[in-house]
């Protein structure tokens, strides 16, 4: 494959960050962008020096000018657009959460295997140099036996209360948007949990706005995780082991600082120097996988994505948050409200 040609669907905040960082990727060319508004598409194309701007998502999906499409629209559209990309023979990097639930993801991965196209959830944090280093330290036994993960991703989005994050129809809520990151970190090291406990607050628009999760594994590991769209946090993460711990700097999911602290107090801090926010690293991973003819990344595989969604499905079922089109597990005469009381969750 010659230079990998990229297209972007969507022109929101995350598409902007991605396009800005694309300039720092060592491989690939950003060729096209599609938005439902001509003004938005044109402005985006001009700002990031993109040759083609399109007003219809499907024009891009069916275009012969691109090989890979980055899907950066609200969660509720991920399934439909990724499915269209796969059917058009396009490789896909789809923003997280890959789909609203595990069943949708399963269907897309089966389709991708049939059509032999590469598909990956855009878990950009996985490719951050600081996280790569932490994985290496854990594998090398620098902190002994890894026992626990503590991580949070909380920010206050209430000023955008009319926006997608609080909109049930667009797959809103804290869990899918930011809770996925701490869960990802825990499952990266321990796999899918054997036990899940949660406390959640469901807001006025019937999406979760704040939760604390405790995940447990038969082998004795624990993860304590927090996510919120109504409160701020330094958003640090700590990996604790028998011989020491690894601490990520603030905003751990995009941090450039990492500290290894050994029992006895010896500290080793590393500062990583990379431009932008680090979206370029997932671009390079996709390009590498395509050069090698892979259909999925060994570093963030289809199974990793399915396991993330399975955990989030279970949490949502427990707190009674469902999205349009999802089956609710109760009979016709059930009172929807009982979900909120059954598990001791609070209405916000």
Coordinates of N, CA and C in Angstrom, one line a residue, residues 96-296:
X96 N -14.3 6.5 20.1 CA -14.8 5.7 21.2 C -16.0 6.4 21.8
X97 N -17.0 5.7 22.4 CA -17.1 4.3 22.4 C -17.4 3.8 20.9
X98 N -16.8 2.7 20.6 CA -17.0 2.2 19.2 C -18.4 2.2 18.8
X99 N -19.3 1.6 19.6 CA -20.7 1.6 19.4 C -21.4 1.9 20.7
X100 N -22.7 1.9 20.7 CA -23.4 2.1 22.0 C -23.4 0.9 22.9
X101 N -23.3 -0.3 22.3 CA -23.3 -1.6 23.1 C -22.6 -2.7 22.4
X102 N -22.4 -3.8 23.2 CA -21.6 -4.9 22.7 C -22.2 -5.6 21.5
X103 N -23.5 -5.7 21.4 CA -24.1 -6.4 20.3 C -23.9 -5.7 19.0
X104 N -23.9 -4.3 19.0 CA -23.6 -3.6 17.8 C -22.2 -3.8 17.3
X105 N -21.3 -3.8 18.3 CA -19.8 -3.9 17.9 C -19.6 -5.3 17.3
X106 N -20.2 -6.3 17.9 CA -20.1 -7.7 17.5 C -20.5 -7.8 16.0
X107 N -21.6 -7.1 15.7 CA -22.1 -7.2 14.3 C -21.1 -6.5 13.3
X108 N -20.5 -5.4 13.8 CA -19.6 -4.7 12.9 C -18.3 -5.4 12.7
X109 N -17.8 -6.1 13.7 CA -16.6 -6.8 13.6 C -16.7 -8.0 12.7
X110 N -17.9 -8.7 12.8 CA -18.2 -9.8 11.9 C -18.2 -9.3 10.5
X111 N -18.8 -8.2 10.2 CA -18.9 -7.6 8.9 C -17.5 -7.2 8.4
X112 N -16.7 -6.7 9.3 CA -15.3 -6.3 8.9 C -14.5 -7.5 8.4
X113 N -14.7 -8.6 9.2 CA -14.0 -9.8 8.8 C -14.4 -10.3 7.5
X114 N -15.7 -10.2 7.2 CA -16.3 -10.7 5.9 C -15.7 -9.8 4.8
X115 N -15.7 -8.5 5.0 CA -15.3 -7.6 3.9 C -13.8 -7.3 3.9
X116 N -13.1 -8.0 4.9 CA -11.6 -7.9 5.0 C -11.1 -6.4 5.0
X117 N -11.8 -5.6 5.9 CA -11.3 -4.3 6.1 C -10.8 -4.1 7.6
X118 N -9.8 -3.2 7.8 CA -9.3 -3.0 9.1 C -10.3 -2.1 9.8
X119 N -10.5 -2.4 11.1 CA -11.4 -1.6 11.9 C -10.8 -1.4 13.3
X120 N -10.8 -0.2 13.9 CA -10.3 -0.1 15.2 C -11.1 1.0 15.9
X121 N -11.3 0.8 17.2 CA -11.9 1.9 18.1 C -10.8 2.9 18.3
X122 N -11.1 4.2 18.3 CA -10.0 5.2 18.4 C -9.7 5.4 19.9
X123 N -9.1 4.4 20.5 CA -8.6 4.5 21.9 C -7.2 5.1 21.9
X124 N -7.2 6.4 21.6 CA -5.9 7.1 21.3 C -4.9 7.0 22.5
X125 N -5.5 6.9 23.7 CA -4.7 6.9 25.0 C -3.8 5.7 25.0
X126 N -4.2 4.6 24.4 CA -3.4 3.3 24.3 C -2.1 3.6 23.7
X127 N -2.0 4.6 22.8 CA -0.7 4.8 22.0 C 0.1 6.0 22.5
X128 N -0.4 6.6 23.6 CA 0.4 7.7 24.3 C 1.7 7.1 24.8
X129 N 2.8 7.8 24.5 CA 4.1 7.3 24.9 C 4.2 7.0 26.4
X130 N 3.5 7.9 27.2 CA 3.6 7.7 28.7 C 2.9 6.4 29.1
X131 N 1.8 6.0 28.4 CA 1.1 4.8 28.7 C 2.0 3.6 28.2
X132 N 2.6 3.7 27.0 CA 3.4 2.7 26.5 C 4.5 2.4 27.5
X133 N 5.1 3.5 28.1 CA 6.2 3.3 29.1 C 5.7 2.6 30.3
X134 N 4.5 3.0 30.8 CA 3.9 2.3 32.0 C 3.7 0.8 31.8
X135 N 3.2 0.5 30.6 CA 3.0 -0.9 30.2 C 4.3 -1.7 30.3
X136 N 5.4 -1.0 29.8 CA 6.7 -1.6 29.8 C 7.2 -1.9 31.2
X137 N 7.1 -0.8 32.1 CA 7.5 -0.9 33.5 C 6.8 -2.1 34.2
X138 N 5.5 -2.2 34.0 CA 4.7 -3.3 34.6 C 5.2 -4.6 34.1
X139 N 5.4 -4.7 32.8 CA 5.8 -6.0 32.2 C 7.2 -6.4 32.7
X140 N 8.0 -5.4 32.9 CA 9.4 -5.7 33.4 C 9.5 -5.9 34.9
X141 N 8.3 -5.8 35.6 CA 8.3 -6.1 37.0 C 8.8 -5.0 37.9
X142 N 8.8 -3.8 37.3 CA 9.4 -2.6 38.1 C 8.6 -2.3 39.4
X143 N 7.3 -2.6 39.4 CA 6.5 -2.4 40.6 C 6.0 -3.7 41.2
X144 N 6.7 -4.8 40.8 CA 6.3 -6.1 41.4 C 5.0 -6.6 40.8
X145 N 4.2 -7.1 41.6 CA 2.9 -7.6 41.2 C 1.9 -6.5 41.2
X146 N 1.3 -6.2 40.0 CA 0.3 -5.1 39.9 C -1.0 -5.5 40.7
X147 N -1.4 -4.7 41.6 CA -2.6 -5.1 42.5 C -3.8 -4.2 42.2
X148 N -3.6 -3.0 41.9 CA -4.8 -2.1 41.7 C -4.5 -1.0 40.7
X149 N -5.6 -0.5 40.1 CA -5.6 0.6 39.3 C -6.6 1.6 39.8
X150 N -6.2 2.9 40.0 CA -7.1 3.9 40.4 C -7.1 5.0 39.3
X151 N -8.2 5.4 38.8 CA -8.2 6.3 37.7 C -9.5 7.1 37.6
X152 N -9.5 8.3 37.2 CA -10.7 9.1 37.0 C -10.6 9.9 35.8
X153 N -11.8 10.2 35.3 CA -11.9 11.2 34.1 C -13.2 11.9 34.4
X154 N -13.1 13.1 35.0 CA -14.2 13.9 35.4 C -14.0 15.3 34.9
X155 N -15.1 15.9 34.3 CA -15.0 17.3 34.0 C -16.5 17.9 34.1
X156 N -16.6 19.2 34.2 CA -17.9 19.8 34.4 C -18.4 20.3 33.0
X157 N -19.4 19.6 32.5 CA -19.9 20.0 31.1 C -21.3 20.7 31.3
X158 N -21.7 21.0 32.5 CA -23.1 21.5 32.7 C -23.3 22.8 31.9
X159 N -22.3 23.5 31.5 CA -22.5 24.7 30.7 C -23.0 24.4 29.3
X160 N -22.7 23.1 28.9 CA -23.2 22.6 27.6 C -24.4 21.7 27.8
X161 N -25.3 22.0 28.8 CA -26.3 21.0 29.2 C -27.3 20.8 28.0
X162 N -27.3 21.6 27.0 CA -28.2 21.4 25.8 C -27.5 20.4 24.8
X163 N -26.2 20.2 25.1 CA -25.4 19.5 24.1 C -25.5 18.0 24.1
X164 N -24.6 17.3 23.3 CA -24.7 15.9 23.1 C -24.5 15.1 24.4
X165 N -23.7 15.6 25.3 CA -23.4 14.8 26.5 C -24.5 14.5 27.4
X166 N -25.6 15.4 27.3 CA -26.7 15.2 28.2 C -27.9 14.7 27.4
X167 N -27.7 14.4 26.1 CA -28.8 14.0 25.2 C -28.8 12.5 25.0
X168 N -29.9 11.9 25.5 CA -30.0 10.5 25.5 C -30.1 9.9 24.0
X169 N -30.7 10.7 23.1 CA -30.8 10.2 21.7 C -29.4 10.2 21.0
X170 N -28.4 10.9 21.6 CA -27.1 11.0 21.0 C -26.1 10.1 21.7
X171 N -26.6 9.2 22.6 CA -25.8 8.3 23.4 C -25.0 9.0 24.5
X172 N -25.7 10.1 25.1 CA -25.0 10.9 26.1 C -24.8 10.1 27.4
X173 N -24.2 10.8 28.3 CA -23.9 10.3 29.6 C -22.4 10.2 29.9
X174 N -22.0 10.2 31.2 CA -20.6 10.2 31.6 C -19.9 8.9 31.2
X175 N -20.6 7.8 31.4 CA -19.9 6.5 31.2 C -19.3 6.3 29.9
X176 N -20.1 6.5 28.8 CA -19.7 6.2 27.5 C -18.7 7.2 27.0
X177 N -18.8 8.5 27.5 CA -18.0 9.5 27.0 C -16.6 9.5 27.7
X178 N -16.6 9.5 29.0 CA -15.3 9.6 29.8 C -15.1 8.4 30.7
X179 N -16.1 7.7 31.2 CA -15.9 6.6 32.0 C -15.2 5.4 31.3
X180 N -15.3 5.4 30.0 CA -14.7 4.4 29.2 C -13.2 4.4 29.4
X181 N -12.6 5.6 29.6 CA -11.1 5.7 29.8 C -10.6 4.9 31.0
X182 N -11.1 5.2 32.2 CA -10.6 4.5 33.4 C -10.9 3.0 33.2
X183 N -12.0 2.6 32.7 CA -12.3 1.2 32.5 C -11.3 0.6 31.6
X184 N -11.0 1.3 30.5 CA -10.0 0.8 29.5 C -8.6 0.6 30.2
X185 N -8.2 1.5 31.1 CA -6.9 1.4 31.8 C -6.9 0.1 32.7
X186 N -8.0 -0.1 33.4 CA -8.1 -1.3 34.3 C -8.1 -2.6 33.5
X187 N -8.9 -2.6 32.4 CA -9.0 -3.8 31.6 C -7.7 -4.1 30.8
X188 N -7.0 -3.0 30.5 CA -5.7 -3.2 29.7 C -4.8 -4.1 30.5
X189 N -4.8 -4.0 31.8 CA -3.9 -4.8 32.6 C -4.5 -6.0 33.2
X190 N -5.8 -6.0 33.5 CA -6.4 -7.2 34.2 C -7.4 -7.9 33.3
X191 N -7.8 -7.4 32.2 CA -8.9 -8.0 31.4 C -10.2 -7.7 31.9
X192 N -11.2 -8.4 31.4 CA -12.6 -8.2 31.8 C -12.8 -8.5 33.2
X193 N -13.5 -7.7 34.0 CA -13.7 -8.0 35.4 C -14.6 -9.1 35.7
X194 N -14.4 -9.7 36.9 CA -15.3 -10.8 37.3 C -16.4 -10.2 38.2
X195 N -16.2 -9.1 38.8 CA -17.2 -8.5 39.6 C -17.3 -7.0 39.3
X196 N -18.5 -6.4 39.3 CA -18.6 -5.0 39.1 C -19.6 -4.4 40.1
X197 N -19.1 -3.4 40.8 CA -20.1 -2.7 41.7 C -20.1 -1.2 41.3
X198 N -21.2 -0.6 41.4 CA -21.2 0.8 41.0 C -22.2 1.6 41.8
X199 N -21.9 2.9 41.9 CA -22.9 3.9 42.4 C -22.9 4.9 41.3
X200 N -24.1 5.3 41.0 CA -24.3 6.3 39.9 C -25.4 7.3 40.2
X201 N -25.2 8.4 39.6 CA -26.2 9.5 39.7 C -26.8 9.7 38.2
X202 N -28.1 9.5 38.1 CA -28.7 9.7 36.8 C -29.4 11.1 36.8
X203 N -29.1 11.9 35.8 CA -29.6 13.3 35.7 C -31.0 13.4 35.2
X204 N -31.4 14.7 35.1 CA -32.8 15.0 34.6 C -33.1 14.5 33.2
X205 N -32.0 14.3 32.4 CA -32.3 13.9 31.0 C -32.2 12.4 30.9
X206 N -32.2 11.7 32.0 CA -32.1 10.2 32.0 C -30.8 9.6 31.5
X207 N -29.7 10.4 31.6 CA -28.4 9.8 31.3 C -27.6 9.9 32.6
X208 N -26.6 9.0 32.7 CA -25.8 9.0 33.9 C -24.9 10.2 33.9
X209 N -24.7 10.9 35.0 CA -23.9 12.1 35.0 C -22.6 12.0 35.9
X210 N -22.6 10.9 36.7 CA -21.6 10.7 37.6 C -21.6 9.3 38.1
X211 N -20.4 8.6 38.2 CA -20.4 7.3 38.8 C -19.1 6.9 39.3
X212 N -19.1 6.1 40.3 CA -17.9 5.5 40.8 C -18.1 3.9 40.7
X213 N -17.0 3.3 40.1 CA -17.1 1.9 39.8 C -16.0 1.2 40.6
X214 N -16.3 0.0 41.1 CA -15.3 -0.8 41.7 C -15.3 -2.1 41.0
X215 N -14.2 -2.4 40.3 CA -14.1 -3.6 39.5 C -13.2 -4.6 40.3
X216 N -13.5 -5.9 40.2 CA -12.7 -6.9 40.9 C -12.5 -8.1 40.0
X217 N -11.3 -8.8 40.3 CA -11.0 -10.0 39.5 C -10.7 -11.1 40.5
X218 N -11.1 -12.3 40.0 CA -10.9 -13.6 40.9 C -9.5 -13.7 41.4
X219 N -8.5 -13.2 40.6 CA -7.1 -13.4 41.0 C -6.7 -12.4 42.1
X220 N -7.6 -11.5 42.5 CA -7.3 -10.6 43.6 C -7.0 -9.2 43.3
X221 N -7.2 -8.7 42.1 CA -6.9 -7.3 41.8 C -8.2 -6.5 41.9
X222 N -8.0 -5.2 42.1 CA -9.2 -4.3 42.2 C -8.9 -3.0 41.4
X223 N -10.0 -2.4 40.9 CA -9.8 -1.1 40.3 C -10.9 -0.2 40.8
X224 N -10.5 1.0 41.2 CA -11.4 2.0 41.7 C -11.5 3.2 40.7
X225 N -12.6 3.4 40.1 CA -12.7 4.3 38.9 C -13.8 5.3 39.1
X226 N -13.6 6.5 38.6 CA -14.6 7.6 38.7 C -14.8 8.3 37.4
X227 N -16.0 8.6 37.1 CA -16.2 9.5 35.9 C -17.4 10.4 36.1
X228 N -17.3 11.6 35.5 CA -18.4 12.6 35.8 C -18.4 13.6 34.6
X229 N -19.6 14.1 34.4 CA -19.7 15.3 33.5 C -20.3 16.5 34.2
X230 N -20.3 16.4 35.6 CA -20.8 17.5 36.4 C -19.8 18.0 37.4
X231 N -18.6 17.4 37.4 CA -17.6 17.9 38.4 C -16.2 17.7 37.9
X232 N -15.3 18.6 38.4 CA -13.9 18.6 38.0 C -13.0 17.7 38.8
X233 N -11.9 17.2 38.3 CA -10.9 16.4 39.0 C -9.6 16.6 38.4
X234 N -8.5 16.3 39.1 CA -7.2 16.4 38.5 C -7.0 15.3 37.5
X235 N -7.8 14.2 37.6 CA -7.8 13.1 36.6 C -6.4 12.5 36.5
X236 N -5.9 12.0 37.7 CA -4.7 11.3 37.7 C -5.0 9.8 37.7
X237 N -3.9 9.0 37.5 CA -4.1 7.6 37.6 C -2.9 7.0 38.3
X238 N -3.2 5.9 39.0 CA -2.1 5.3 39.7 C -2.2 3.8 39.5
X239 N -1.1 3.1 39.2 CA -1.0 1.7 39.1 C -0.2 1.2 40.3
X240 N -0.8 0.5 41.3 CA -0.1 0.1 42.5 C 0.3 -1.3 42.5
X241 N 1.5 -1.6 42.9 CA 2.1 -2.9 42.9 C 2.7 -3.2 44.2
X242 N 3.2 -4.5 44.3 CA 3.8 -4.9 45.6 C 5.2 -4.2 45.8
X243 N 5.9 -3.8 44.8 CA 7.2 -3.2 45.0 C 7.2 -1.7 44.7
X244 N 6.0 -1.1 44.5 CA 6.0 0.4 44.2 C 4.8 0.7 43.4
X245 N 4.8 2.0 42.9 CA 3.6 2.4 42.1 C 4.1 3.3 40.9
X246 N 3.2 3.4 40.0 CA 3.4 4.3 38.8 C 2.3 5.3 38.9
X247 N 2.7 6.6 38.8 CA 1.7 7.7 38.9 C 1.8 8.5 37.6
X248 N 0.6 8.6 36.9 CA 0.5 9.4 35.7 C 0.2 10.9 36.1
X249 N 0.7 11.8 35.3 CA 0.5 13.2 35.6 C -1.0 13.5 35.4
X250 N -1.4 14.8 35.6 CA -2.8 15.2 35.5 C -3.2 14.9 34.0
X251 N -4.5 14.7 33.9 CA -5.1 14.3 32.6 C -4.3 13.1 32.1
X252 N -4.3 12.0 32.9 CA -3.5 10.9 32.6 C -3.7 10.3 31.2
X253 N -4.8 10.5 30.7 CA -5.1 9.9 29.3 C -4.4 10.6 28.2
X254 N -3.8 11.8 28.5 CA -3.0 12.4 27.5 C -1.8 13.1 28.1
X255 N -1.4 12.5 29.2 CA -0.3 13.1 30.0 C 1.1 12.9 29.3
X256 N 2.0 13.8 29.6 CA 3.4 13.7 29.1 C 4.3 13.4 30.3
X257 N 3.8 13.2 31.5 CA 4.7 12.9 32.6 C 4.3 11.6 33.3
X258 N 5.3 10.9 33.8 CA 5.1 9.6 34.4 C 6.1 9.4 35.5
X259 N 5.7 8.9 36.6 CA 6.7 8.8 37.7 C 6.6 7.3 38.3
X260 N 7.7 6.7 38.4 CA 7.9 5.4 39.0 C 8.4 5.6 40.4
X261 N 7.6 5.1 41.5 CA 8.1 5.3 42.8 C 8.2 3.9 43.4
X262 N 9.5 3.6 43.9 CA 9.7 2.2 44.4 C 9.5 2.2 45.9
X263 N 9.2 1.0 46.5 CA 9.2 0.9 47.9 C 10.5 1.4 48.5
X264 N 10.4 2.2 49.5 CA 11.7 2.8 50.0 C 11.9 4.2 49.5
X265 N 11.1 4.6 48.5 CA 11.1 6.0 48.1 C 11.8 6.4 46.9
X266 N 12.6 5.5 46.3 CA 13.4 5.9 45.1 C 12.4 6.3 44.0
X267 N 12.6 7.5 43.4 CA 11.7 8.0 42.3 C 12.4 8.1 41.0
X268 N 11.6 7.8 39.9 CA 12.2 8.0 38.6 C 11.0 8.6 37.8
X269 N 11.2 9.9 37.4 CA 10.2 10.6 36.7 C 10.7 10.8 35.2
X270 N 9.7 10.6 34.3 CA 10.0 10.8 32.9 C 9.1 11.9 32.3
X271 N 9.6 12.7 31.5 CA 8.8 13.7 30.8 C 8.9 13.4 29.3
X272 N 7.8 13.2 28.7 CA 7.7 12.9 27.2 C 7.5 14.1 26.4
X273 N 8.2 14.2 25.3 CA 8.1 15.4 24.5 C 7.5 15.1 23.2
X274 N 6.2 15.4 23.1 CA 5.6 15.2 21.7 C 4.7 16.3 21.5
X275 N 4.5 16.7 20.2 CA 3.7 17.9 19.9 C 2.2 17.5 20.0
X276 N 1.3 18.5 20.2 CA -0.1 18.2 20.2 C -0.6 17.4 21.3
X277 N -1.7 16.8 21.2 CA -2.3 16.0 22.3 C -2.0 14.5 22.2
X278 N -1.4 14.1 21.0 CA -1.1 12.7 20.9 C -2.0 11.8 20.1
X279 N -2.9 12.5 19.3 CA -3.7 11.7 18.4 C -2.9 11.1 17.2
X280 N -1.8 11.7 16.9 CA -0.9 11.2 15.8 C -0.5 9.7 16.0
X281 N -0.4 9.3 17.3 CA 0.1 7.9 17.5 C -0.9 6.9 17.1
X282 N -2.2 7.1 17.2 CA -3.2 6.1 16.8 C -3.2 6.1 15.2
X283 N -3.0 7.3 14.6 CA -2.9 7.3 13.1 C -1.8 6.4 12.7
X284 N -0.6 6.6 13.3 CA 0.5 5.7 12.9 C 0.3 4.3 13.1
X285 N -0.5 3.9 14.2 CA -0.8 2.5 14.5 C -1.7 2.0 13.4
X286 N -2.7 2.7 13.0 CA -3.6 2.3 11.9 C -2.8 2.1 10.6
X287 N -1.9 3.1 10.3 CA -1.1 3.0 9.1 C -0.2 1.8 9.1
X288 N 0.4 1.5 10.3 CA 1.3 0.3 10.4 C 0.5 -1.0 10.2
X289 N -0.7 -1.1 10.8 CA -1.5 -2.3 10.7 C -1.9 -2.5 9.2
X290 N -2.2 -1.4 8.5 CA -2.6 -1.5 7.1 C -1.4 -2.0 6.2
X291 N -0.2 -1.4 6.5 CA 1.0 -1.9 5.8 C 1.2 -3.4 6.0
X292 N 0.9 -3.8 7.2 CA 1.1 -5.3 7.5 C -0.1 -6.1 7.2
X293 N -1.1 -5.5 6.6 CA -2.3 -6.3 6.1 C -3.1 -6.9 7.3
X294 N -3.1 -6.2 8.4 CA -3.9 -6.7 9.6 C -5.4 -6.1 9.5
X295 N -6.3 -6.9 10.0 CA -7.7 -6.4 10.1 C -8.0 -5.7 11.4
X296 N -7.1 -6.0 12.4 CA -7.3 -5.4 13.7 C -5.9 -5.1 14.4

